[in-house]
């Protein structure tokens, strides 16, 4: 009898975990990034077509409303520019699929974005992939932009790809990528 009760409890726990995984939303996935992160940002310079890497640290903080996120990124852009701070504020719109964001950086105009966000099938709180799709400009050209963010084992990667829309071809180019590891939860 005890064995059957234990099996029943184990089954209920598995079902609850499966239901929890099925209930994971893009918003919950992003909010799980709250904490301190360190890693590298790699980007393609369009003029030289060479890749450059910068060490970066990032703080993700959920604000008091429990839905808005403040992200602060810091990296050293060399002796001429010095430490660069980028502040991003984001929250999901009522549809639960559109992420509205604004970012601020000294010496640059503020930017505002809206991205459609989707979660890959089979996502769990410990292992998920998000897809962000938008239209904007990149290198002063109109472009479709897609970002893939993958989280696993207290680390996440992002891959930003762009397709310039002012030409006749559909050619996706990797623009930048980052690799971040959690410092503190």
Short mmCIF file of C-alpha atoms in Angstrom, two decimals:
data_model
loop_
_atom_site.label_atom_id
_atom_site.label_comp_id
_atom_site.label_asym_id
_atom_site.label_seq_id
_atom_site.Cartn_x
_atom_site.Cartn_y
_atom_site.Cartn_z
CA UNK A 1 0.00 0.00 0.00
CA UNK A 2 2.82 2.42 0.89
CA UNK A 3 4.56 1.63 -2.40
CA UNK A 4 1.39 2.42 -4.38
CA UNK A 5 0.97 5.68 -2.43
CA UNK A 6 4.60 6.58 -3.13
CA UNK A 7 4.17 5.77 -6.83
CA UNK A 8 0.96 7.78 -6.90
CA UNK A 9 2.70 10.74 -5.24
CA UNK A 10 5.60 10.42 -7.67
CA UNK A 11 3.21 10.35 -10.62
CA UNK A 12 1.39 13.43 -9.32
CA UNK A 13 4.72 15.23 -8.94
CA UNK A 14 5.71 14.30 -12.50
CA UNK A 15 2.34 15.46 -13.83
CA UNK A 16 2.62 18.71 -11.89
CA UNK A 17 6.12 19.26 -13.29
CA UNK A 18 4.90 18.53 -16.82
CA UNK A 19 1.98 20.91 -16.36
CA UNK A 20 4.36 23.55 -15.00
CA UNK A 21 6.63 23.14 -18.05
CA UNK A 22 3.65 23.42 -20.38
CA UNK A 23 2.57 26.57 -18.56
CA UNK A 24 5.95 28.35 -18.94
CA UNK A 25 5.40 31.63 -20.74
CA UNK A 26 7.91 33.82 -22.58
CA UNK A 27 7.50 36.39 -19.81
CA UNK A 28 8.34 33.84 -17.09
CA UNK A 29 11.37 32.69 -19.08
CA UNK A 30 12.72 36.25 -19.35
CA UNK A 31 11.98 37.04 -15.72
CA UNK A 32 14.02 33.98 -14.71
CA UNK A 33 17.12 35.85 -15.90
CA UNK A 34 17.02 38.16 -12.89
CA UNK A 35 20.51 38.41 -11.35
CA UNK A 36 24.12 39.13 -12.23
CA UNK A 37 25.75 37.82 -15.41
CA UNK A 38 29.19 37.91 -16.98
CA UNK A 39 30.40 36.85 -20.39
CA UNK A 40 31.28 38.13 -23.84
CA UNK A 41 29.57 40.01 -26.64
CA UNK A 42 30.87 39.16 -30.10
CA UNK A 43 29.93 41.39 -33.02
CA UNK A 44 30.62 41.67 -36.73
CA UNK A 45 32.11 44.90 -37.99
CA UNK A 46 30.45 45.56 -41.34
CA UNK A 47 33.34 47.58 -42.77
CA UNK A 48 36.05 44.99 -42.17
CA UNK A 49 33.74 41.93 -41.97
CA UNK A 50 35.79 40.86 -38.92
CA UNK A 51 34.53 39.58 -35.58
CA UNK A 52 35.37 41.36 -32.34
CA UNK A 53 34.71 40.23 -28.77
CA UNK A 54 34.19 42.36 -25.68
CA UNK A 55 33.89 41.18 -22.09
CA UNK A 56 30.51 42.24 -20.74
CA UNK A 57 28.75 42.19 -17.40
CA UNK A 58 24.99 42.46 -17.09
CA UNK A 59 22.49 42.99 -14.30
CA UNK A 60 18.86 41.98 -14.81
CA UNK A 61 16.44 43.35 -12.23
CA UNK A 62 12.70 42.83 -12.03
CA UNK A 63 11.02 46.04 -10.91
CA UNK A 64 8.39 46.39 -8.22
CA UNK A 65 5.46 45.73 -10.59
CA UNK A 66 6.86 42.20 -11.15
CA UNK A 67 6.54 42.52 -14.94
CA UNK A 68 8.97 45.26 -15.98
CA UNK A 69 12.66 44.44 -16.31
CA UNK A 70 15.63 46.81 -16.07
CA UNK A 71 18.77 45.48 -17.75
CA UNK A 72 22.14 47.20 -17.31
CA UNK A 73 25.01 46.09 -19.54
CA UNK A 74 28.61 47.27 -19.09
CA UNK A 75 31.58 46.73 -21.37
CA UNK A 76 34.95 48.34 -22.05
CA UNK A 77 35.01 49.77 -25.59
CA UNK A 78 38.72 50.62 -25.51
CA UNK A 79 40.83 53.58 -24.46
CA UNK A 80 39.04 56.14 -26.66
CA UNK A 81 35.48 55.36 -25.50
CA UNK A 82 36.04 53.66 -22.14
CA UNK A 83 33.30 51.89 -20.20
CA UNK A 84 29.95 51.86 -22.00
CA UNK A 85 26.69 51.49 -20.11
CA UNK A 86 23.50 50.45 -21.87
CA UNK A 87 20.23 50.59 -19.94
CA UNK A 88 17.23 48.68 -21.21
CA UNK A 89 13.70 48.74 -19.89
CA UNK A 90 11.23 46.14 -21.17
CA UNK A 91 7.81 44.66 -20.47
CA UNK A 92 5.29 42.50 -22.28
CA UNK A 93 2.23 44.17 -23.74
CA UNK A 94 -1.23 42.81 -22.74
CA UNK A 95 -1.24 40.30 -25.64
CA UNK A 96 1.59 38.39 -23.88
CA UNK A 97 3.46 37.99 -27.19
CA UNK A 98 4.80 41.50 -27.82
CA UNK A 99 7.80 42.72 -25.86
CA UNK A 100 8.11 46.51 -25.76
CA UNK A 101 11.59 47.82 -24.97
CA UNK A 102 13.50 51.06 -24.76
CA UNK A 103 17.26 51.35 -24.47
CA UNK A 104 19.50 54.22 -23.51
CA UNK A 105 23.22 54.79 -24.03
CA UNK A 106 25.23 57.96 -23.45
CA UNK A 107 25.91 59.82 -26.70
CA UNK A 108 23.37 57.80 -28.72
CA UNK A 109 19.68 58.43 -29.42
CA UNK A 110 17.27 56.36 -27.33
CA UNK A 111 15.79 53.42 -29.17
CA UNK A 112 12.38 51.82 -28.90
CA UNK A 113 11.55 48.31 -30.11
CA UNK A 114 8.61 45.96 -30.28
CA UNK A 115 9.35 42.29 -30.84
CA UNK A 116 7.10 39.29 -31.23
CA UNK A 117 8.31 36.64 -28.79
CA UNK A 118 7.67 32.90 -28.96
CA UNK A 119 8.82 30.01 -26.82
CA UNK A 120 10.15 26.78 -28.31
CA UNK A 121 8.11 23.63 -27.71
CA UNK A 122 9.24 21.48 -24.81
CA UNK A 123 10.55 24.44 -22.80
CA UNK A 124 11.03 24.02 -19.06
CA UNK A 125 12.08 26.50 -16.39
CA UNK A 126 15.59 24.99 -16.53
CA UNK A 127 15.99 24.73 -20.31
CA UNK A 128 14.25 27.01 -22.81
CA UNK A 129 14.66 28.82 -26.11
CA UNK A 130 12.95 32.09 -27.02
CA UNK A 131 12.62 33.60 -30.50
CA UNK A 132 12.31 37.37 -30.98
CA UNK A 133 11.20 38.76 -34.37
CA UNK A 134 11.01 42.42 -35.40
CA UNK A 135 11.60 44.93 -38.15
CA UNK A 136 13.96 47.85 -37.55
CA UNK A 137 17.14 49.32 -38.96
CA UNK A 138 20.65 47.96 -38.74
CA UNK A 139 23.69 49.78 -40.10
CA UNK A 140 21.19 52.51 -41.17
CA UNK A 141 19.34 50.04 -43.43
CA UNK A 142 15.84 48.57 -43.03
CA UNK A 143 15.98 44.99 -41.84
CA UNK A 144 14.10 42.04 -40.45
CA UNK A 145 15.72 41.01 -37.21
CA UNK A 146 15.54 37.71 -35.39
CA UNK A 147 17.17 36.86 -32.10
CA UNK A 148 17.40 33.38 -30.63
CA UNK A 149 18.01 33.16 -26.87
CA UNK A 150 18.77 29.79 -25.30
CA UNK A 151 18.97 29.20 -21.53
CA UNK A 152 20.41 26.09 -19.84
CA UNK A 153 22.52 25.35 -16.74
CA UNK A 154 22.55 28.95 -15.44
CA UNK A 155 23.92 30.25 -18.72
CA UNK A 156 22.37 31.74 -21.83
CA UNK A 157 23.37 32.58 -25.36
CA UNK A 158 21.87 35.00 -27.82
CA UNK A 159 22.26 35.02 -31.58
CA UNK A 160 21.14 38.09 -33.54
CA UNK A 161 20.59 37.66 -37.27
CA UNK A 162 19.48 40.28 -39.76
CA UNK A 163 18.07 40.28 -43.28
CA UNK A 164 18.32 43.65 -45.03
CA UNK A 165 15.02 44.38 -46.75
CA UNK A 166 16.31 47.02 -49.18
CA UNK A 167 17.64 44.36 -51.54
CA UNK A 168 15.94 41.63 -53.56
CA UNK A 169 17.36 38.66 -51.68
CA UNK A 170 16.60 36.98 -48.39
CA UNK A 171 20.02 36.61 -46.83
CA UNK A 172 20.33 36.23 -43.07
CA UNK A 173 23.61 37.56 -41.64
CA UNK A 174 24.82 36.94 -38.11
CA UNK A 175 25.21 40.39 -36.54
CA UNK A 176 26.21 39.54 -32.98
CA UNK A 177 26.10 36.85 -30.35
CA UNK A 178 26.64 36.70 -26.62
CA UNK A 179 27.51 34.05 -24.09
CA UNK A 180 26.53 34.81 -20.50
CA UNK A 181 27.02 32.86 -17.28
CA UNK A 182 25.13 33.57 -14.06
CA UNK A 183 27.24 35.13 -11.31
CA UNK A 184 24.49 35.38 -8.67
CA UNK A 185 20.83 34.38 -8.88
#
